[in-house]
Coordinates of C-alpha atoms and ligand atoms in Angstrom, one line a residue:
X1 CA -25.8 -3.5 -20.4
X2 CA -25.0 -6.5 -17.7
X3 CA -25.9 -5.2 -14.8
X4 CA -23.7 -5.7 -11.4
X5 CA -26.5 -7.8 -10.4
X6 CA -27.0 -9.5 -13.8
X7 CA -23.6 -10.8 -13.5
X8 CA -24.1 -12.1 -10.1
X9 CA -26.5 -14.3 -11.5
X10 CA -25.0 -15.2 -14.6
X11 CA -22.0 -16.6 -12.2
X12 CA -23.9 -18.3 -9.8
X13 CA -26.3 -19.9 -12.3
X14 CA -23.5 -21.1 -14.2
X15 CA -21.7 -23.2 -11.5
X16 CA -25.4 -24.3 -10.1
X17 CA -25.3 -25.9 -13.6
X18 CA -22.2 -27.3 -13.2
X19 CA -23.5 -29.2 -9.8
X20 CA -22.3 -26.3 -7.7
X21 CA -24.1 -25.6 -4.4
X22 CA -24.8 -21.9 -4.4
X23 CA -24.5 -20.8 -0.2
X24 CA -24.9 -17.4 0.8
X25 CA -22.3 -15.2 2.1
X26 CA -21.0 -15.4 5.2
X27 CA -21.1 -12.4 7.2
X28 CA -17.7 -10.4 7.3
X29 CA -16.7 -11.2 10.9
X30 CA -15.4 -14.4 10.5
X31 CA -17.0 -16.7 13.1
X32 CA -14.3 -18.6 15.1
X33 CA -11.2 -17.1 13.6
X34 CA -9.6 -15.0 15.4
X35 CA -6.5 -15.2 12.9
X36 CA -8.5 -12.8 10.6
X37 CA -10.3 -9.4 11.1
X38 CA -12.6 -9.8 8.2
X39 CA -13.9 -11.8 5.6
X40 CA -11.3 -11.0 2.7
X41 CA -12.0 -13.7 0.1
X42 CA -14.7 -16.5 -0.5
X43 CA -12.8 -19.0 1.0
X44 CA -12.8 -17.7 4.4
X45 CA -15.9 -19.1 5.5
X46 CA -14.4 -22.6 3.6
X47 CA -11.5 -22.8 5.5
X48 CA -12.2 -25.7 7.6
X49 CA -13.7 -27.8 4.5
X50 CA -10.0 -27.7 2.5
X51 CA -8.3 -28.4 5.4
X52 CA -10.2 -31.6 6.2
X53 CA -11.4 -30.6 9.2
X54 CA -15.4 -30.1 8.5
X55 CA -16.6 -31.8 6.0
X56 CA -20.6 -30.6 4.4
X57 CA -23.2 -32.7 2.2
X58 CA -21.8 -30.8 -0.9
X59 CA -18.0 -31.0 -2.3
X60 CA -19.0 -27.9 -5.0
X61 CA -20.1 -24.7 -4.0
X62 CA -20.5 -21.1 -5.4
X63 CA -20.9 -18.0 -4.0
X64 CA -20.8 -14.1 -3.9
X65 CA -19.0 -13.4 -0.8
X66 CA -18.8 -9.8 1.1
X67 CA -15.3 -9.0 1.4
X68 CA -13.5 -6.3 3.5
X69 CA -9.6 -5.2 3.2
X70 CA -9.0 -2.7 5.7
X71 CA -5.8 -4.2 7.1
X72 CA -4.0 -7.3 7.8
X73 CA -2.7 -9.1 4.7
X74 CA -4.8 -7.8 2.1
X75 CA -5.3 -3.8 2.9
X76 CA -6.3 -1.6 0.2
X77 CA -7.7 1.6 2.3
X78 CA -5.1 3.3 1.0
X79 CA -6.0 2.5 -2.9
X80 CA -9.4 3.6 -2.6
X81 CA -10.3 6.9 -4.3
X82 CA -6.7 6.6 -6.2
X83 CA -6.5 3.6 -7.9
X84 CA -10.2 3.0 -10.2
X85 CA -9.7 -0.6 -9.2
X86 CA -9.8 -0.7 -5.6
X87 CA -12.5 -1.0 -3.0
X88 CA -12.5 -1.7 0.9
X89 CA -15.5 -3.7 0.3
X90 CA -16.3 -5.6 -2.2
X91 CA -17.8 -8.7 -3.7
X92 CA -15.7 -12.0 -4.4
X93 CA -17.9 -14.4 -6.9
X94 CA -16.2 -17.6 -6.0
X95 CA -16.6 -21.5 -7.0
X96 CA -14.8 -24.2 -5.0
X97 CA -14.3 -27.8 -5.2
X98 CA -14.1 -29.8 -2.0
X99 CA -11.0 -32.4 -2.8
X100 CA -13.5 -33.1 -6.3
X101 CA -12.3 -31.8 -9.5
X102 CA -9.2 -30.0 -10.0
X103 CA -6.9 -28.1 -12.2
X104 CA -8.2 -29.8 -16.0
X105 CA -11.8 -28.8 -15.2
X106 CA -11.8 -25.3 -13.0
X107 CA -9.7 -23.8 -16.2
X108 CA -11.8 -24.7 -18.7
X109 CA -14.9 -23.9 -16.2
X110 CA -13.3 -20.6 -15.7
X111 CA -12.8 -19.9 -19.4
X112 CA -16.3 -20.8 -20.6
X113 CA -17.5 -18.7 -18.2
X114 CA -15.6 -15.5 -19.3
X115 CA -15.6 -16.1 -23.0
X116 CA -19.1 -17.4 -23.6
X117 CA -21.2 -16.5 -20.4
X118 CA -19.9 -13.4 -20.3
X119 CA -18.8 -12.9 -24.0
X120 CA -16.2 -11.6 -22.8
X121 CA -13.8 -11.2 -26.1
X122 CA -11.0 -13.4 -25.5
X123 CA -8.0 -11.2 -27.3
X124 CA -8.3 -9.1 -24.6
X125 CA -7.8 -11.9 -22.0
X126 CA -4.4 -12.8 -20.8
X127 CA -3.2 -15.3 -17.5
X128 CA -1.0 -15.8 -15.6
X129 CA 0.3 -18.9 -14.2
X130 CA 2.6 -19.8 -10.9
X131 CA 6.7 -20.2 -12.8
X132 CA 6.6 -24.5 -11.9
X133 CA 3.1 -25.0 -13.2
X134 CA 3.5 -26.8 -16.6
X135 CA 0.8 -28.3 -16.0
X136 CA -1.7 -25.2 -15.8
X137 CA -0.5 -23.5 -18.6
X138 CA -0.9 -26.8 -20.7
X139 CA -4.5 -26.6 -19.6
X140 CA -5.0 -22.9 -20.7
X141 CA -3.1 -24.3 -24.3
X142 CA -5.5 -27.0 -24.7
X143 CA -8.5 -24.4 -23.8
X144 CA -7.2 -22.4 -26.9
X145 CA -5.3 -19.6 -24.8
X146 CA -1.8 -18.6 -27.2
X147 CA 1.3 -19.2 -25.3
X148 CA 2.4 -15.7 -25.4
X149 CA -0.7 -14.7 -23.4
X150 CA 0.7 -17.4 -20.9
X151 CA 2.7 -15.6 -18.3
X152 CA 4.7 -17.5 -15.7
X153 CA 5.3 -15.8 -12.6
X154 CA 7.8 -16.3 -9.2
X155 CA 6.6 -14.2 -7.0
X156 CA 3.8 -14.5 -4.4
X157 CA 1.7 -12.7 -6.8
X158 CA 0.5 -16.0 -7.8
X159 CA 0.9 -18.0 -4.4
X160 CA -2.2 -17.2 -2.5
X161 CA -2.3 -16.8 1.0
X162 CA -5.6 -15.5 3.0
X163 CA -3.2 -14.7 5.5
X164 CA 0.0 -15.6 7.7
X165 CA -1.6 -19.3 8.4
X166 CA -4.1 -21.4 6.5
X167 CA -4.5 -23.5 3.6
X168 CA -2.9 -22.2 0.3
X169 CA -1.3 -22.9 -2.8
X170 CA 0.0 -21.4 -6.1
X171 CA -2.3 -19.8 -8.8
X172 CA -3.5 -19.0 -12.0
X173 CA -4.7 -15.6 -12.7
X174 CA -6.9 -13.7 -16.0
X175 CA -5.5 -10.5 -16.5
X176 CA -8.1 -7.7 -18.7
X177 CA -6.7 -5.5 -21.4
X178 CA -8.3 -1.8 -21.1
X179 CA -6.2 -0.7 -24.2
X180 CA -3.4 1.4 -25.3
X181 CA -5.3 4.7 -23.8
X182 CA -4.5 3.4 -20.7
X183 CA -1.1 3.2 -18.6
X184 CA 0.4 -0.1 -17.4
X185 CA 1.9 -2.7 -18.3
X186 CA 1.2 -7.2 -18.5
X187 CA 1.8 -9.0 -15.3
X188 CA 5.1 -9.1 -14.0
X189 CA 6.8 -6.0 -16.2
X190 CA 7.3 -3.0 -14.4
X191 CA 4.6 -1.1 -15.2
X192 CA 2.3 -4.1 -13.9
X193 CA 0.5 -1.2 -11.5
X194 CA -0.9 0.5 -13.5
X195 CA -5.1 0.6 -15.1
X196 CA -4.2 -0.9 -18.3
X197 CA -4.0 -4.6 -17.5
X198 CA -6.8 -5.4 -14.8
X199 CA -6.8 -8.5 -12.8
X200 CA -10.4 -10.2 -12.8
X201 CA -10.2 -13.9 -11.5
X202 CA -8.0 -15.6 -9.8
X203 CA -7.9 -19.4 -9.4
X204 CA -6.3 -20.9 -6.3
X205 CA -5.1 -24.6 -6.4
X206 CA -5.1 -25.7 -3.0
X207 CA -3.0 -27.9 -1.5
X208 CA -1.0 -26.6 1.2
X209 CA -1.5 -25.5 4.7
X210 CA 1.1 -23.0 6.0
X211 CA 1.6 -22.9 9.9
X212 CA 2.8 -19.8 12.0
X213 CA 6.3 -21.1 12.6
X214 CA 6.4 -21.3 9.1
X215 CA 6.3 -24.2 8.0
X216 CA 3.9 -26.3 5.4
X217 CA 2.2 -29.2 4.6
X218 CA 0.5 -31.0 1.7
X219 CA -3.3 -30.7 2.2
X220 CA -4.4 -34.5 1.6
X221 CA -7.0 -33.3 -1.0
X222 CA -6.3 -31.3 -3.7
X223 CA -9.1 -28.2 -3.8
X224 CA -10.4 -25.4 -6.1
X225 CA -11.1 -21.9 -4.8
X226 CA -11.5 -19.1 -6.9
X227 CA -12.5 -15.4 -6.5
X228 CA -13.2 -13.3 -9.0
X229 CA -14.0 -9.5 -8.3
X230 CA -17.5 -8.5 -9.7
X231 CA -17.0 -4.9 -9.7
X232 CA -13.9 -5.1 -12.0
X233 CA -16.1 -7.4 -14.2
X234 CA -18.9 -5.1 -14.5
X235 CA -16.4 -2.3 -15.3
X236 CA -15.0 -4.2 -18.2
X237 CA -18.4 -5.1 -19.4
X238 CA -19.9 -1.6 -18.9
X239 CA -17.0 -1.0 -21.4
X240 CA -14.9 1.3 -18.7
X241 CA -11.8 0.4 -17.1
X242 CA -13.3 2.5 -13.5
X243 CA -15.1 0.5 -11.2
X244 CA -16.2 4.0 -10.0
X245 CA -18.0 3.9 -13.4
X246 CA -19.8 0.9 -12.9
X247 CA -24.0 1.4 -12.5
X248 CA -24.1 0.6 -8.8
X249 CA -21.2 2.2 -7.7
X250 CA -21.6 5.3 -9.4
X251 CA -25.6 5.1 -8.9
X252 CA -24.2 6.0 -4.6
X253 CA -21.6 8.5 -6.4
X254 CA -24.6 10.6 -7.3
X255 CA -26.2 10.3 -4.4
X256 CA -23.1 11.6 -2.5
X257 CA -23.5 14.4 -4.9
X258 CA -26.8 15.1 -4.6
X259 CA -26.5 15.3 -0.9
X260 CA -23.8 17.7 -0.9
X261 CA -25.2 19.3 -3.8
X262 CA -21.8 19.0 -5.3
X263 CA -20.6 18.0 -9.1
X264 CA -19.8 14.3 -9.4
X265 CA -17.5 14.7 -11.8
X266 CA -16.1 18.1 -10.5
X267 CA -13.1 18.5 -8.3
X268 CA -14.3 16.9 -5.8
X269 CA -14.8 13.6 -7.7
X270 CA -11.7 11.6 -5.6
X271 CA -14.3 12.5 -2.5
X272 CA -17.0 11.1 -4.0
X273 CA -15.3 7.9 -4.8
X274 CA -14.1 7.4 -1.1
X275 CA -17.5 8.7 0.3
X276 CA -19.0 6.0 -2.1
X277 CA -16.5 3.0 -1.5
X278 CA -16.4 3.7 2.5
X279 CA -20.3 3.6 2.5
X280 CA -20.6 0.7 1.6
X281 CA -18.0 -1.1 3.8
X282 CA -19.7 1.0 6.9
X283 CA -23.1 -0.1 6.2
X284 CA -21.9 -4.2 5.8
X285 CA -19.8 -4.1 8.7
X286 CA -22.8 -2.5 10.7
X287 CA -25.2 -5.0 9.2
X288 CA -22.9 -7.4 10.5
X289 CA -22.7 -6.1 14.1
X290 CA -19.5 -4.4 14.1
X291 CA -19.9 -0.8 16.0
X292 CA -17.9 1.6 15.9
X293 CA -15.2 1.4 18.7
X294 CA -11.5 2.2 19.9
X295 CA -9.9 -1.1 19.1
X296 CA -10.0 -4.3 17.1
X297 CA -12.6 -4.3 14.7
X298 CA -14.8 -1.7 15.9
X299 CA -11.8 0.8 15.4
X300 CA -10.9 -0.3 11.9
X301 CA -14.8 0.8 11.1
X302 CA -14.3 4.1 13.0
X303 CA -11.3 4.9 11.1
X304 CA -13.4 3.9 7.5
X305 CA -16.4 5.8 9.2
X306 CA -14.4 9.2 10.0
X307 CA -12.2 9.1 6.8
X308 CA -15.2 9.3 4.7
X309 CA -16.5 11.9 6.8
X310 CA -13.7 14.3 6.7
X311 CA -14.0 13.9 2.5
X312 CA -17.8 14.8 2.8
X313 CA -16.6 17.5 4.9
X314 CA -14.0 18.7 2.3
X315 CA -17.1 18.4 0.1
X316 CA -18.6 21.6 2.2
X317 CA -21.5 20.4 3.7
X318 CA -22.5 21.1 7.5
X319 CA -24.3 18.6 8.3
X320 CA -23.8 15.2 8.2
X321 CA -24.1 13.4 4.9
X322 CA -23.3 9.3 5.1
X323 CA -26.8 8.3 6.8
X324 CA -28.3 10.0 3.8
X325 CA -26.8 7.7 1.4
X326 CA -27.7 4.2 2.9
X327 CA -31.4 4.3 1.4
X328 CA -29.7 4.9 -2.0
X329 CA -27.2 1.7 -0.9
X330 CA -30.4 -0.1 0.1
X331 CA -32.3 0.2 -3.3
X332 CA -28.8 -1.3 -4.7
X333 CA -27.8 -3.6 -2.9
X334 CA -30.7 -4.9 -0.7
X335 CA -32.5 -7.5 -2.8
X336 CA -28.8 -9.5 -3.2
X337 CA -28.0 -8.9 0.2
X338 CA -31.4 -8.8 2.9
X339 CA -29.4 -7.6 6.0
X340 CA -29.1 -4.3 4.9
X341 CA -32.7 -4.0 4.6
X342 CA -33.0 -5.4 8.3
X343 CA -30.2 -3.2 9.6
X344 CA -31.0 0.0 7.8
X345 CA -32.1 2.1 10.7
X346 CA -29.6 1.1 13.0
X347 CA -27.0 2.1 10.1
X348 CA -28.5 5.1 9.1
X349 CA -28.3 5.5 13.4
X350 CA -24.5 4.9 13.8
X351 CA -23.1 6.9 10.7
X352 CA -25.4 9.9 12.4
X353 CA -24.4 9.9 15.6
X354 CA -20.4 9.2 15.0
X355 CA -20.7 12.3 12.3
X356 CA -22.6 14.5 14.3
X357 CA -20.1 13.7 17.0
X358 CA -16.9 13.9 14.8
X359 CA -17.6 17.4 13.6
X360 CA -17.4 18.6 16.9
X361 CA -13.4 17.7 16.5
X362 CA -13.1 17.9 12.9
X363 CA -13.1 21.4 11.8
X364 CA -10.7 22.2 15.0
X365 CA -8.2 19.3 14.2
X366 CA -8.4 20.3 10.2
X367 CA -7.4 23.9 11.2
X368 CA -4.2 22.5 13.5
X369 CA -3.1 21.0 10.6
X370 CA -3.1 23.8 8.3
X371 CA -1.1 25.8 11.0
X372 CA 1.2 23.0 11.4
X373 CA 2.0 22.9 7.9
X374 CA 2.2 26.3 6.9
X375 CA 5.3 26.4 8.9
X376 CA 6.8 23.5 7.8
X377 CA 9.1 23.5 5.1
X378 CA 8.7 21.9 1.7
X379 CA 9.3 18.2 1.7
X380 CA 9.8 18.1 5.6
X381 CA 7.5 15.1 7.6
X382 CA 4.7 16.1 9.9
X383 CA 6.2 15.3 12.8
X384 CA 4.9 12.7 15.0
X385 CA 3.9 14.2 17.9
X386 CA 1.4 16.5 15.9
X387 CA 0.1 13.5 14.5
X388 CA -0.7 12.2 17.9
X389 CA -2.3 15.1 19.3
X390 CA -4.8 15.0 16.4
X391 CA -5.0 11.3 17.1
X392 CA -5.2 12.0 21.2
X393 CA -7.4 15.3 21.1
X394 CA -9.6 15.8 18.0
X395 CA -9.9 11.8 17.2
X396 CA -8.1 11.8 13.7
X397 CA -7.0 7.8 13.4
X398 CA -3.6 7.9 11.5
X399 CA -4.8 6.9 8.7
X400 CA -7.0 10.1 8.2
X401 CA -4.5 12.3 9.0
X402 CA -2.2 10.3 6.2
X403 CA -5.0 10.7 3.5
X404 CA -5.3 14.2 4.3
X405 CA -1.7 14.6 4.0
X406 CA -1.7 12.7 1.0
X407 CA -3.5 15.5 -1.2
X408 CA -1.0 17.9 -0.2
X409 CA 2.0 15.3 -0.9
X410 CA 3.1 15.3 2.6
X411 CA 3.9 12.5 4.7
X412 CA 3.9 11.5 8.6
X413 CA 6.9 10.9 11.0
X414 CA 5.4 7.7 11.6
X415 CA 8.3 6.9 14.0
X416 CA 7.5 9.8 15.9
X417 CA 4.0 9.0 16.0
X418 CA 4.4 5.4 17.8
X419 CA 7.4 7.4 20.1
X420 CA 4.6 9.6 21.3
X421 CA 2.1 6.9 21.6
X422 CA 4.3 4.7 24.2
X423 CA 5.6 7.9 26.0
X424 CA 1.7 8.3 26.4
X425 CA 1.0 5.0 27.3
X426 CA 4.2 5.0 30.0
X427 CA 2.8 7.8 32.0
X428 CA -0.6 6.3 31.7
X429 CA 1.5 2.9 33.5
X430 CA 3.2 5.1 36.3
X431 CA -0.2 6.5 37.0
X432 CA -2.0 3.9 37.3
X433 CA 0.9 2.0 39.8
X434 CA -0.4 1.2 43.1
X435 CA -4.3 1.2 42.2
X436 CA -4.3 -2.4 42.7
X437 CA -5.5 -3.0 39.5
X438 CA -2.1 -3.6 37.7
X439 CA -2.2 -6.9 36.8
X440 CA -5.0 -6.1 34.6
X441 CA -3.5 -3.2 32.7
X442 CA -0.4 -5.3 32.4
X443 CA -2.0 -7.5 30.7
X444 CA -4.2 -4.1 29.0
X445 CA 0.0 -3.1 28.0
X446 CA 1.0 -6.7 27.1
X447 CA -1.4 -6.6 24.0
X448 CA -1.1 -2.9 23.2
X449 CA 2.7 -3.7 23.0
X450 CA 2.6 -7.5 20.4
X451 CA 0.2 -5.0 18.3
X452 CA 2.8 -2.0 18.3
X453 CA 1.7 1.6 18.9
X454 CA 0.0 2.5 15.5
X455 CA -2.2 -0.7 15.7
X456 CA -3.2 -0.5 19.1
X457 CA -6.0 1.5 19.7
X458 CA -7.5 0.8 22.9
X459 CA -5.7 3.5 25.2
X460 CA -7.5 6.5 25.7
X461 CA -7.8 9.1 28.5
X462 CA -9.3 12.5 28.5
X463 CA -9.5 12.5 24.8
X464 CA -12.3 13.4 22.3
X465 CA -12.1 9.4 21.6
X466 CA -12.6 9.0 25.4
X467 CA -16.0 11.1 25.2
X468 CA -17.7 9.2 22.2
Ligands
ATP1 P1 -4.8 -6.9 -6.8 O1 -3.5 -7.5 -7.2 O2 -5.5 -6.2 -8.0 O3 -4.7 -6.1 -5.6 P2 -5.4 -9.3 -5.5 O4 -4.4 -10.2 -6.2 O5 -5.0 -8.8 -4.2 O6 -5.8 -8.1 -6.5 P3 -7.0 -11.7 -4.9 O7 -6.6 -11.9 -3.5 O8 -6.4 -12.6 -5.9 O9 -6.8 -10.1 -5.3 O10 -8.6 -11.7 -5.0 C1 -9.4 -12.2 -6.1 C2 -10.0 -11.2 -6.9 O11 -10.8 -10.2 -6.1 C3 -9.1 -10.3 -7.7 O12 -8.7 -11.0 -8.9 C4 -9.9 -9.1 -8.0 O13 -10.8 -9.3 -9.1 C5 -10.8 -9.0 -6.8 N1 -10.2 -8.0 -5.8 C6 -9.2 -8.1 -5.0 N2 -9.0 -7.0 -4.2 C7 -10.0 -6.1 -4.6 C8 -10.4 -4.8 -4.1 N3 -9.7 -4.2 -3.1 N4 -11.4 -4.2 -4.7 C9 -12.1 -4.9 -5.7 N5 -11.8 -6.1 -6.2 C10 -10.8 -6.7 -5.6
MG2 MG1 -4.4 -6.9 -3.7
MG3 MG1 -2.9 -9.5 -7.6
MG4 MG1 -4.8 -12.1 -7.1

């Protein structure tokens, strides 16, 4: 078997081969980019080097980058536990070329690498190229790909952005064939959603930069960044098409079992799979100094933090569960990645005190929910204003209260929601008129209001939040 961490190597060691400069991650809060919450791609921490702007003693490089997508443009929170192919943290195996080689050699690098590194079987394999590029699918012809496993594409599906600014440029995409016993469809039909057809690499030809008004240039070099998602690879190798399945992954799933001396496979096995997934994003984003907080990025790892909790709660157990679970992520994960190791008490610390804290509110704001919708009627919307009061009094982020709906098929008045939110925040103004420190909270307001009311999560008062 090939081992999540086997193929790390296997990747890295091949594009060292190929004169590739193999650089560590770089931690998941971006350093001097405030245009993006978290790392979400290996060429995040590259930026600056396609661009033109730095320039390093290397023009290859490969890596296995920490990612996070918990919001902005990439934001799969609300695939995880659902979809077998989606994580909120993840790692990106990536190699790049710095304005050096180009299209003709990153395809063939790409497809050596699958086929014969990997031995990966190759009638499985499909891709996907950008609907203009001739030129890329004549490179995945002359690599020995058949031209109806060529599949051109319009949409931004393969134009890749890391988010609203930035370099970028169209791309060329391998796609995974589970089988027949699986749902879904090839890229670009209908039924492209589904588990069947897995995306594992996707190769990124840069060569534009697109500003905020809009606009975009043509980068002066032409560059190479690819990302490829290791998890999904080790799925398809471990001969599953459930990431869930995979031997690291499902090596914390037990553990999450263990702890709440549940059945990993029994109902509860879609709480498992979030307890798993949202462990390990907690623990990197600790490691990397975020703490849990009521805005910016500290709140986005409060709302990861408490969303897994109130699963491990569903799970039954009494007493909190997560800081249990970060040795068993430690013996997994710490060899590849040291600061885990380093940060391991003060994680184990943090997911403690927020659940032992959160439980307080949780079993009260769980039981205001049930009341709430036993009188509702079928197919009617939480309304907004309950949704806040969790939010305001028991410390439920949205988001949780969402998920939780989810598993009953219910939604949330989001609409009512943010309504409640500003009427909150307008009392908070009037009171505060006069104090002589209004210029402040205008400015406090300003940002709450460019965020809009379900992003901004700085305001509290008297709330459970306001206690932590
Ligand atoms: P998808 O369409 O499946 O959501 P994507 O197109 O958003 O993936 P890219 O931005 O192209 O993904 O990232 C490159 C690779 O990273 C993907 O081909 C995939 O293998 C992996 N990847 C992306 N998002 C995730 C995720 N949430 N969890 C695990 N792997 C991911
Ligand atoms: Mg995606
Ligand atoms: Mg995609
Ligand atoms: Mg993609």
């Amino acid at each position: 078997m090939q081992s999540l961490n086997d193929i790390r190597s296997t990747f890295l060691g091949y594009f060292e081969k190929q004169g590739h400069q193999v650089v560590p991650s770089s931690p998941l809060v971006p350093r001097n980019d405030p245009t993006l919450m978290f790392a979400n791609s290996g060429m995040v921490q590259f930026k600056n080097l396609f661009t033109g702007v730095e320039h390093r003693d290397y023009k290859r490089a490969t890596t296995a980058q920490k990612c996070v997508r918990a919001g902005g443009k990439h934001n799969d929170l609300d695939n995880v536990g659902y979809t077998a192919r989606h994580h909120t943290f993840f790692e990106m195996l990536g190699n790049f070329s710095f304005g050096d080689y180009f299209k003709s050699d990153a395809i063939p690098f790409a497809w050596e690498l699958v086929t014969k590194e990997l031995g990966i079987d190759a009638k499985r394999l499909l891709v996907t190229v950008y609907h203009t590029d001739d030129e890329a699918a004549e490179i995945w012809k002359s690599v020995g790909v058949p031209e109806d496993r060529i599949i051109r594409i319009a949409t931004s599906d393969n134009f890749w952005m890391m988010g609203p600014t930035g370099p970028c440029g169209p791309c060329t995409e391998i796609f995974f064939d589970h089988g027949e016993k699986y749902w879904g469809g090839p890229p670009g039909s209908p039924e492209e959603d589904g588990d069947r057809f897995v995306e594992i690499w996707n190769l990124v030809f840069m060569q534009n930069e697109q500003f905020e008004d809009g606009s975009m240039r043509a980068l002066d070099m032409q560059s190479i960044d690819t990302g490829m998602g290791i998890e999904r690879v080790a799925a398809l190798l471990q001969g599953t098409n459930d990431n869930y399945a995979t031997d690291l992954i499902r090596a914390l799933i037990e553990a999450s079992a263990d702890a709440t001396s549940t059945d990993p496979d029994g109902p509860g096995k879609t709480h498992h799979r979030v307890i798993a997934d949202h462990l390990r994003s907690s623990s990197f984003l600790i490691a990397d100094g975020v703490m849990p907080s009521n805005d910016g990025r500290g709140y986005v790892l409060r709302r990861i933090m408490r969303r897994a909790m109130r699963h491990a709660h569903m799970l039954g157990s009494k007493d909190p569960v997560m800081h249990r679970l970060v040795p068993s992520l430690v013996r997994q994960m710490g060899a590849a990645y040291p600061e885990l190791h380093r940060a391991q008490p003060l994680i184990e610390e943090t997911l403690k005190l927020e659940e032992t804290r959160f439980k307080q509110t949780l079993d009260r704001g769980l039981k205001l929910l049930d009341d709430e919708l036993s009188g509702l009627p079928e197919g009617t919307k939480l309304p907004g204003a309950s949704a806040f009061k969790l939010y305001d009094t028991y410390g439920f982020p949205l988001d949780l209260t969402q998920d939780a709906l989810r598993e009953r098929g219910r939604e949330v008045d989001t609409d009512g929601f943010d309504a409640s939110m500003a009427e909150q925040k307008a009392k908070a103004r009037a009171a505060w008129s006069g104090t002589g420190e209004a210029g402040d909270l205008a400015l406090w307001f300003d940002i709450a209001e460019t965020h809009g009311a379900t992003d901004f999560l700085g305001y509290d008062t008297e709330s459970a939040e306001g206690q932590m």
